[in-house]
Amino acid sequence: MGALMGLLLDPGLTGYTLAPDGPTSPGRRTVDVLVARHHRLPRDRMGHRLSASGRSLIGQALTTTYGPRARIAPGALVRDAHRRWSVPSLGLNASVAHCGEFSAVAFAPAAHAIGVDVQDERDRPYALRWLGDLLAREEPATIRDFAECEALIKASHLTKETFAGTRLPEWRPGWRPMVERAGGEGATGGRTGPGTGTRPGPGTGASAGTQITAPTPESARPTPTYHVRSLVLRPEGAPPLHLALACDAPVPVRFHHLERE
């Protein structure tokens, strides 16, 4: 693993393993998150950094996190109807995000949905005001909110079009459950609840969010309650980064960091 060069968690957050000695093992009941800094990304004619594809970032992260035995062919990565990544041969689900010279890849056992997002603190007033309206806030959303919503969309059946009405739980360290209020309105305007067979239904609790109801073909399955968590990374010589995760269970998380040339 690379050195922890300048990568700091918010003061007061404890219990995280950064850059453990040696690769971990895929398939165990743990989420692994690799944050990588790519120092020499190519640039386009306008000087903007060109990020690697999500498929290649996931492939690189597999061998970095789990060792050479986790090396796979590009075709071994699969995407479902909701554009969620998985690695069936390794029993893993995956999610990927990139922001400037940074990327984040999260892996979870195949039994769990996972979403990851990373955002810097660029000024984006219109996007945050729009998201604040979706979250029924009287003020614009924060960058942390933005990252958590993106991670939730990546993990769940929600889309940007069906996200209205979602409520993020009040922030605290660690996982926070997204719970649907009984009788709340769903994202499509209809009522949601166990066994209704509707599309994903964000709730409207004051400090809670959404319990995703499965589509009709899967309505007999247990309805997952998604959890979100986020923290701030402070890379040396770069603006703070907001890293967010969403999962259908509050599983343990191991954070890793790598400096790439």
XYZ file of N, CA, C and O in Angstrom, residues 8-160:
612
model
N -5.829 12.845 5.841
C -6.236 12.902 7.236
C -7.747 12.836 7.341
O -8.471 13.446 6.544
N -8.229 12.127 8.340
C -9.659 12.100 8.622
C -10.029 13.291 9.487
O -9.194 13.878 10.156
N -11.303 13.649 9.479
C -11.771 14.686 10.377
C -11.374 14.369 11.807
O -11.451 13.215 12.239
N -10.947 15.375 12.587
C -10.627 15.127 13.998
C -11.815 14.498 14.718
O -12.961 14.874 14.512
N -11.548 13.548 15.565
C -12.594 12.918 16.354
C -13.114 11.627 15.771
O -13.751 10.854 16.465
N -12.864 11.359 14.487
C -13.309 10.112 13.899
C -12.295 9.024 14.223
O -11.092 9.199 14.048
N -12.768 7.901 14.715
C -11.869 6.822 15.105
C -12.362 5.510 14.538
O -13.482 5.405 14.043
N -11.524 4.492 14.608
C -11.942 3.158 14.212
C -11.712 2.828 12.758
O -12.192 1.818 12.275
N -10.951 3.651 12.041
C -10.707 3.400 10.634
C -9.321 2.799 10.433
O -8.361 3.195 11.079
N -9.206 1.859 9.532
C -7.919 1.261 9.180
C -7.516 1.808 7.829
O -8.163 1.541 6.828
N -6.434 2.594 7.796
C -5.937 3.147 6.553
C -4.673 2.414 6.155
O -3.784 2.186 6.982
N -4.565 2.045 4.886
C -3.365 1.393 4.359
C -2.907 0.245 5.245
O -1.825 0.276 5.818
N -3.707 -0.817 5.395
C -3.291 -1.941 6.241
C -2.094 -2.659 5.635
O -1.807 -2.512 4.449
N -1.404 -3.412 6.452
C -0.244 -4.166 5.979
C -0.707 -5.340 5.133
O -1.345 -6.266 5.635
N -0.368 -5.320 3.849
C -0.715 -6.433 2.973
C -2.148 -6.359 2.491
O -2.979 -5.634 3.035
N -2.462 -7.101 1.433
C -3.819 -7.089 0.875
C -4.816 -7.782 1.797
O -4.465 -8.652 2.574
N -6.070 -7.366 1.696
C -7.134 -8.018 2.439
C -7.711 -9.150 1.592
O -7.224 -9.435 0.512
N -8.754 -9.780 2.082
C -9.342 -10.930 1.376
C -10.721 -10.558 0.848
O -11.553 -10.049 1.605
N -10.994 -10.799 -0.441
C -12.320 -10.476 -0.979
C -13.376 -11.428 -0.440
O -13.091 -12.565 -0.090
N -14.618 -10.937 -0.389
C -15.735 -11.807 -0.058
C -16.115 -11.839 1.409
O -17.175 -12.332 1.757
N -15.285 -11.324 2.301
C -15.689 -11.348 3.703
C -16.650 -10.203 3.972
O -16.792 -9.293 3.143
N -17.310 -10.227 5.115
C -18.373 -9.253 5.384
C -17.765 -7.902 5.784
O -17.891 -7.453 6.919
N -17.079 -7.285 4.859
C -16.442 -5.998 5.080
C -16.478 -5.207 3.785
O -16.339 -5.769 2.700
N -16.685 -3.911 3.889
C -16.557 -3.022 2.747
C -15.125 -2.491 2.731
O -14.619 -2.029 3.755
N -14.470 -2.584 1.594
C -13.136 -2.024 1.410
C -13.238 -0.827 0.478
O -13.860 -0.907 -0.585
N -12.638 0.290 0.890
C -12.661 1.512 0.089
C -11.226 1.942 -0.178
O -10.454 2.154 0.763
N -10.868 2.035 -1.447
C -9.539 2.491 -1.842
C -9.641 3.896 -2.413
O -10.316 4.118 -3.413
N -8.978 4.844 -1.761
C -8.865 6.213 -2.269
C -7.480 6.353 -2.882
O -6.473 6.138 -2.192
N -7.414 6.673 -4.168
C -6.130 6.788 -4.862
C -5.958 8.196 -5.410
O -6.921 8.833 -5.853
N -4.718 8.656 -5.358
C -4.375 9.958 -5.933
C -3.486 9.702 -7.151
O -2.437 9.073 -7.039
N -3.931 10.191 -8.300
C -3.246 9.948 -9.562
C -2.500 11.226 -9.956
O -3.098 12.171 -10.467
N -1.208 11.259 -9.720
C -0.452 12.503 -9.858
C -0.219 12.905 -11.304
O -0.027 14.078 -11.591
N -0.208 11.974 -12.228
C 0.175 12.293 -13.605
C -0.914 11.951 -14.605
O -0.669 11.335 -15.644
N -2.131 12.334 -14.296
C -3.220 12.103 -15.235
C -3.014 12.946 -16.488
O -2.571 14.101 -16.407
N -3.316 12.405 -17.655
C -3.221 13.222 -18.887
C -4.261 14.331 -18.868
O -5.249 14.281 -18.132
N -4.039 15.341 -19.694
C -4.959 16.473 -19.778
C -5.434 16.653 -21.218
O -4.735 16.288 -22.160
N -6.641 17.231 -21.353
C -7.141 17.518 -22.690
C -6.584 18.851 -23.183
O -5.756 19.483 -22.519
N -7.051 19.316 -24.340
C -6.515 20.544 -24.927
C -6.825 21.773 -24.089
O -6.152 22.800 -24.215
N -7.837 21.674 -23.221
C -8.190 22.796 -22.352
C -7.481 22.728 -21.005
O -7.706 23.565 -20.133
N -6.651 21.699 -20.819
C -5.921 21.573 -19.561
C -6.650 20.807 -18.489
O -6.167 20.690 -17.371
N -7.833 20.254 -18.790
C -8.598 19.501 -17.806
C -8.048 18.078 -17.690
O -7.706 17.453 -18.703
N -7.989 17.576 -16.467
C -7.484 16.222 -16.249
C -8.437 15.190 -16.848
O -9.659 15.320 -16.755
N -7.870 14.171 -17.467
C -8.654 13.081 -18.045
C -8.585 11.887 -17.102
O -7.525 11.296 -16.911
N -9.691 11.529 -16.487
C -9.722 10.419 -15.540
C -9.774 9.090 -16.286
O -10.315 8.998 -17.397
N -9.235 8.062 -15.647
C -9.337 6.716 -16.192
C -10.791 6.268 -16.160
O -11.610 6.793 -15.402
N -11.133 5.284 -16.982
C -12.506 4.787 -17.008
C -12.837 4.078 -15.705
O -11.947 3.603 -14.985
N -14.124 4.020 -15.402
C -14.537 3.311 -14.194
C -14.122 1.859 -14.211
O -13.702 1.302 -13.193
N -14.210 1.231 -15.377
C -13.841 -0.178 -15.489
C -12.360 -0.378 -15.150
O -11.996 -1.291 -14.412
N -11.487 0.484 -15.666
C -10.065 0.321 -15.393
C -9.735 0.660 -13.939
O -8.873 0.019 -13.330
N -10.421 1.650 -13.369
C -10.182 1.991 -11.961
C -10.567 0.827 -11.044
O -9.861 0.529 -10.076
N -11.681 0.178 -11.340
C -12.093 -0.973 -10.531
C -11.077 -2.105 -10.676
O -10.686 -2.739 -9.687
N -10.633 -2.374 -11.901
C -9.655 -3.430 -12.109
C -8.360 -3.180 -11.365
O -7.809 -4.084 -10.718
N -7.854 -1.945 -11.411
C -6.645 -1.605 -10.671
C -6.848 -1.745 -9.169
O -5.989 -2.242 -8.444
N -8.013 -1.284 -8.699
C -8.281 -1.319 -7.258
C -8.399 -2.744 -6.736
O -8.053 -3.021 -5.583
N -8.896 -3.658 -7.550
C -9.006 -5.049 -7.108
C -7.644 -5.620 -6.742
O -7.468 -6.210 -5.666
N -6.656 -5.455 -7.627
C -5.338 -6.032 -7.355
C -4.634 -5.272 -6.250
O -3.877 -5.864 -5.464
N -4.862 -3.960 -6.150
C -4.249 -3.186 -5.073
C -4.799 -3.615 -3.717
O -4.057 -3.753 -2.739
N -6.097 -3.824 -3.653
C -6.746 -4.119 -2.380
C -6.611 -5.579 -1.982
O -6.359 -5.891 -0.809
N -6.748 -6.495 -2.957
C -6.813 -7.916 -2.628
C -5.622 -8.725 -3.136
O -5.545 -9.928 -2.881
N -4.714 -8.108 -3.871
C -3.530 -8.822 -4.324
C -3.671 -9.377 -5.728
O -4.740 -9.312 -6.356
N -2.574 -9.948 -6.278
C -2.554 -10.424 -7.673
C -3.625 -11.459 -7.994
O -4.064 -11.557 -9.139
N -4.054 -12.233 -7.014
C -5.065 -13.260 -7.290
C -6.412 -12.649 -7.676
O -7.269 -13.357 -8.214
N -6.598 -11.378 -7.380
C -7.857 -10.713 -7.720
C -7.817 -10.069 -9.101
O -8.776 -9.399 -9.488
N -6.729 -10.262 -9.846
C -6.654 -9.703 -11.192
C -7.694 -10.367 -12.091
O -7.829 -11.589 -12.088
N -8.427 -9.553 -12.837
C -9.496 -10.075 -13.679
C -9.395 -9.493 -15.079
O -8.762 -8.456 -15.300
N -10.029 -10.155 -16.032
C -10.165 -9.608 -17.375
C -11.259 -8.546 -17.360
O -12.194 -8.615 -16.553
N -11.162 -7.530 -18.229
C -12.190 -6.476 -18.249
C -13.605 -7.017 -18.379
O -14.545 -6.463 -17.796
N -13.776 -8.119 -19.107
C -15.110 -8.671 -19.299
C -15.712 -9.293 -18.051
O -16.903 -9.611 -18.030
N -14.899 -9.479 -17.000
C -15.414 -10.070 -15.765
C -16.216 -9.073 -14.943
O -16.904 -9.465 -13.994
N -16.145 -7.784 -15.298
C -16.946 -6.769 -14.619
C -18.313 -6.677 -15.279
O -18.422 -6.600 -16.509
N -19.367 -6.691 -14.469
C -20.743 -6.717 -14.968
C -21.491 -5.512 -14.421
O -21.262 -5.088 -13.282
N -22.411 -4.961 -15.223
C -23.291 -3.885 -14.751
C -24.731 -4.337 -14.889
O -25.117 -4.932 -15.897
N -25.550 -4.060 -13.866
C -26.951 -4.465 -13.910
C -27.803 -3.362 -14.526
O -27.287 -2.355 -15.022
N -29.117 -3.545 -14.457
C -30.024 -2.585 -15.079
C -29.960 -1.215 -14.422
O -30.369 -0.210 -15.023
N -29.473 -1.148 -13.198
C -29.350 0.123 -12.489
C -27.929 0.656 -12.546
O -27.565 1.532 -11.767
N -27.110 0.106 -13.442
C -25.739 0.550 -13.698
C -24.822 0.325 -12.502
O -23.837 1.028 -12.312
N -25.140 -0.685 -11.697
C -24.299 -1.023 -10.551
C -23.292 -2.094 -10.966
O -23.647 -3.079 -11.609
N -22.045 -1.914 -10.571
C -20.978 -2.835 -10.933
C -20.944 -4.057 -10.026
O -21.266 -3.955 -8.836
N -20.512 -5.185 -10.574
C -20.268 -6.373 -9.766
C -19.142 -7.184 -10.397
O -18.846 -7.044 -11.587
N -18.516 -8.015 -9.578
C -17.453 -8.929 -10.023
C -17.889 -10.323 -9.586
O -17.483 -10.817 -8.527
N -18.756 -10.996 -10.361
C -19.302 -12.290 -9.926
C -18.239 -13.330 -9.594
O -18.405 -14.118 -8.661
N -17.148 -13.342 -10.349
C -16.122 -14.365 -10.114
C -15.453 -14.229 -8.758
O -14.907 -15.195 -8.228
N -15.514 -13.033 -8.155
C -14.912 -12.803 -6.839
C -15.963 -12.620 -5.749
O -15.616 -12.383 -4.588
N -17.236 -12.706 -6.122
C -18.296 -12.537 -5.132
C -18.349 -11.133 -4.555
O -18.614 -10.953 -3.370
N -18.153 -10.123 -5.418
C -18.095 -8.742 -4.952
C -19.036 -7.854 -5.752
O -19.250 -8.075 -6.951
N -19.582 -6.851 -5.090
C -20.181 -5.710 -5.759
C -19.209 -4.551 -5.654
O -18.396 -4.499 -4.724
N -19.301 -3.612 -6.592
C -18.326 -2.519 -6.629
C -19.011 -1.216 -7.001
O -20.086 -1.196 -7.613
N -18.364 -0.114 -6.621
C -18.803 1.213 -7.026
C -17.557 2.066 -7.183
O -16.547 1.833 -6.509
N -17.622 3.057 -8.073
C -16.442 3.853 -8.379
C -16.832 5.309 -8.556
O -17.937 5.632 -9.006
N -15.931 6.209 -8.177
C -16.122 7.643 -8.364
C -14.756 8.271 -8.581
O -13.738 7.741 -8.137
N -14.728 9.402 -9.272
C -13.476 10.132 -9.394
C -13.762 11.622 -9.370
O -14.847 12.091 -9.730
N -12.770 12.376 -8.898
C -12.888 13.823 -8.764
C -11.495 14.404 -8.934
O -10.640 14.235 -8.064
N -11.258 15.068 -10.065
C -9.934 15.601 -10.326
C -8.901 14.490 -10.380
O -9.058 13.510 -11.108
N -7.843 14.615 -9.586
C -6.792 13.602 -9.587
C -7.050 12.483 -8.589
O -6.207 11.614 -8.380
N -8.223 12.459 -7.963
C -8.551 11.446 -6.972
C -9.617 10.482 -7.503
O -10.518 10.879 -8.249
N -9.520 9.235 -7.088
C -10.564 8.254 -7.372
C -10.881 7.504 -6.089
O -10.053 7.426 -5.172
N -12.076 6.967 -6.028
C -12.493 6.133 -4.899
C -13.218 4.924 -5.453
O -14.107 5.067 -6.303
N -12.833 3.744 -5.001
C -13.481 2.499 -5.409
C -13.865 1.748 -4.143
O -13.048 1.599 -3.225
N -15.113 1.292 -4.078
C -15.604 0.547 -2.914
C -16.017 -0.853 -3.348
O -16.628 -1.028 -4.412
N -15.674 -1.826 -2.525
C -16.056 -3.220 -2.753
C -16.841 -3.726 -1.553
O -16.492 -3.442 -0.407
N -17.895 -4.492 -1.828
C -18.695 -5.113 -0.777
C -19.001 -6.546 -1.185
O -19.023 -6.864 -2.380
N -19.233 -7.442 -0.215
C -19.657 -8.799 -0.568
C -20.904 -8.761 -1.440
O -21.717 -7.832 -1.344
N -21.065 -9.760 -2.295
C -22.154 -9.766 -3.263
C -23.528 -9.669 -2.610
O -24.498 -9.267 -3.264
N -23.638 -10.004 -1.345
C -24.932 -9.928 -0.655
C -25.345 -8.488 -0.369
O -26.485 -8.243 0.040
N -24.441 -7.526 -0.546
C -24.727 -6.144 -0.176
C -24.556 -5.208 -1.361
O -23.576 -5.308 -2.104
N -25.503 -4.274 -1.505
C -25.366 -3.197 -2.486
C -24.422 -2.148 -1.914
O -24.413 -1.902 -0.705
N -23.644 -1.503 -2.785
C -22.677 -0.508 -2.323
C -22.639 0.657 -3.310
O -22.789 0.471 -4.524
N -22.463 1.859 -2.784
C -22.282 3.041 -3.618
C -21.241 3.929 -2.971
O -21.177 4.033 -1.745
N -20.410 4.583 -3.773
C -19.385 5.484 -3.263
C -19.386 6.750 -4.096
O -19.681 6.730 -5.297
N -19.077 7.872 -3.466
C -18.896 9.113 -4.202
C -17.844 9.949 -3.503
O -17.633 9.841 -2.285
N -17.158 10.786 -4.275
C -16.155 11.696 -3.728
C -16.336 13.040 -4.414
O -16.522 13.110 -5.630
N -16.343 14.111 -3.625
C -16.569 15.452 -4.143
C -15.568 16.414 -3.510
O -15.253 16.314 -2.316
N -15.081 17.371 -4.323
C -14.256 18.426 -3.754
C -15.142 19.627 -3.417
O -16.361 19.578 -3.595
N -14.529 20.701 -2.940
C -15.318 21.841 -2.467
C -15.373 22.978 -3.477
O -15.305 24.145 -3.129
N -15.514 22.622 -4.753
C -15.709 23.643 -5.782
C -17.036 24.380 -5.549
O -17.999 23.811 -5.045
N -17.066 25.629 -5.948
C -18.275 26.426 -5.819
C -19.296 25.965 -6.848
O -19.021 25.957 -8.047
N -20.472 25.532 -6.407
C -21.540 25.087 -7.322
C -22.891 25.491 -6.743
O -23.700 24.638 -6.339
N -23.176 26.785 -6.671
C -24.383 27.267 -5.976
C -25.682 26.773 -6.569
O -26.625 26.470 -5.822
N -25.773 26.680 -7.889
C -27.045 26.276 -8.501
C -27.350 24.807 -8.213
O -28.485 24.451 -7.871
N -26.345 23.951 -8.320
C -26.564 22.524 -8.053
C -26.949 22.294 -6.600
O -27.833 21.490 -6.295
N -26.303 23.002 -5.678
C -26.600 22.797 -4.262
C -27.958 23.389 -3.887
O -28.651 22.848 -3.018
N -28.347 24.463 -4.539
C -29.685 25.013 -4.282
C -30.752 24.048 -4.813
O -31.773 23.818 -4.158
N -30.507 23.487 -5.995
C -31.439 22.499 -6.565
C -31.559 21.284 -5.659
O -32.662 20.804 -5.370
N -30.435 20.768 -5.167
C -30.479 19.605 -4.294
C -31.143 19.951 -2.964
O -31.894 19.138 -2.405
N -30.888 21.151 -2.446
C -31.563 21.568 -1.216
C -33.073 21.558 -1.372
O -33.804 21.155 -0.456
N -33.575 21.972 -2.536
C -35.013 21.922 -2.791
C -35.515 20.479 -2.788
O -36.579 20.178 -2.225
N -34.762 19.558 -3.428
C -35.166 18.152 -3.446
C -35.214 17.573 -2.035
O -36.057 16.729 -1.729
N -34.296 18.026 -1.178
C -34.236 17.518 0.194
C -35.157 18.291 1.133
O -35.146 18.053 2.340
N -35.952 19.215 0.583
C -36.886 20.035 1.364
C -36.164 20.856 2.418
O -36.644 21.027 3.540
N -35.009 21.373 2.052
C -34.244 22.243 2.946
C -34.626 23.697 2.688
O -34.950 24.076 1.560
N -34.512 24.520 3.718
C -34.719 25.952 3.534
C -33.451 26.633 3.042
O -33.491 27.805 2.651
N -32.332 25.901 3.065
C -31.072 26.438 2.612
C -30.469 25.474 1.588
O -30.923 24.333 1.475
N -29.477 25.899 0.830
C -28.856 24.978 -0.130
C -28.262 23.767 0.572
O -27.896 23.816 1.746
N -28.174 22.669 -0.157
C -27.500 21.481 0.366
C -26.005 21.765 0.489
O -25.483 22.738 -0.056
N -25.322 20.902 1.220
C -23.883 21.012 1.380
C -23.185 20.032 0.434
O -23.819 19.138 -0.134
N -21.873 20.193 0.310
C -21.109 19.235 -0.497
C -21.220 17.841 0.107
O -21.299 16.837 -0.607
N -21.251 17.743 1.427
C -21.435 16.439 2.074
C -22.763 15.815 1.655
O -22.821 14.622 1.327
N -23.831 16.612 1.665
C -25.135 16.118 1.218
C -25.061 15.619 -0.222
O -25.599 14.558 -0.567
N -24.393 16.407 -1.059
C -24.276 16.064 -2.478
C -23.608 14.702 -2.634
O -24.092 13.843 -3.380
N -22.508 14.481 -1.913
C -21.790 13.212 -2.016
C -22.641 12.060 -1.504
O -22.674 10.972 -2.109
N -23.342 12.248 -0.392
C -24.169 11.169 0.157
C -25.312 10.815 -0.788
O -25.641 9.630 -0.959
N -25.921 11.820 -1.406
C -27.011 11.542 -2.348
C -26.499 10.775 -3.563
O -27.150 9.839 -4.041
N -25.339 11.161 -4.072
C -24.766 10.453 -5.212
C -24.462 8.998 -4.855
O -24.719 8.077 -5.637
N -23.904 8.775 -3.661
C -23.607 7.402 -3.234
C -24.886 6.588 -3.092
O -24.933 5.409 -3.463
N -25.949 7.210 -2.567
C -27.217 6.508 -2.398
C -27.814 6.119 -3.748
O -28.323 5.003 -3.918
N -27.737 7.014 -4.717
C -28.235 6.698 -6.051
C -27.474 5.518 -6.641
O -28.049 4.617 -7.261
N -26.148 5.489 -6.448
C -25.333 4.407 -7.004
C -25.628 3.064 -6.348
O -25.506 2.017 -6.984
N -26.011 3.070 -5.073
C -26.256 1.812 -4.366
C -27.669 1.295 -4.560
O -27.902 0.087 -4.504
N -28.627 2.180 -4.801
C -30.038 1.806 -4.757
C -30.670 1.833 -6.142
O -29.993 2.000 -7.152
N -32.001 1.691 -6.161
C -32.757 1.799 -7.400
C -33.119 3.245 -7.711
O -33.714 3.528 -8.742
N -32.797 4.166 -6.814
C -33.131 5.559 -7.035
C -32.348 6.128 -8.216
O -31.237 5.700 -8.512
N -32.944 7.105 -8.868
C -32.272 7.866 -9.916
C -32.461 9.343 -9.594
O -33.216 9.709 -8.685
N -31.802 10.190 -10.353
C -31.986 11.627 -10.143
C -33.434 12.034 -10.406
O -33.920 13.001 -9.825
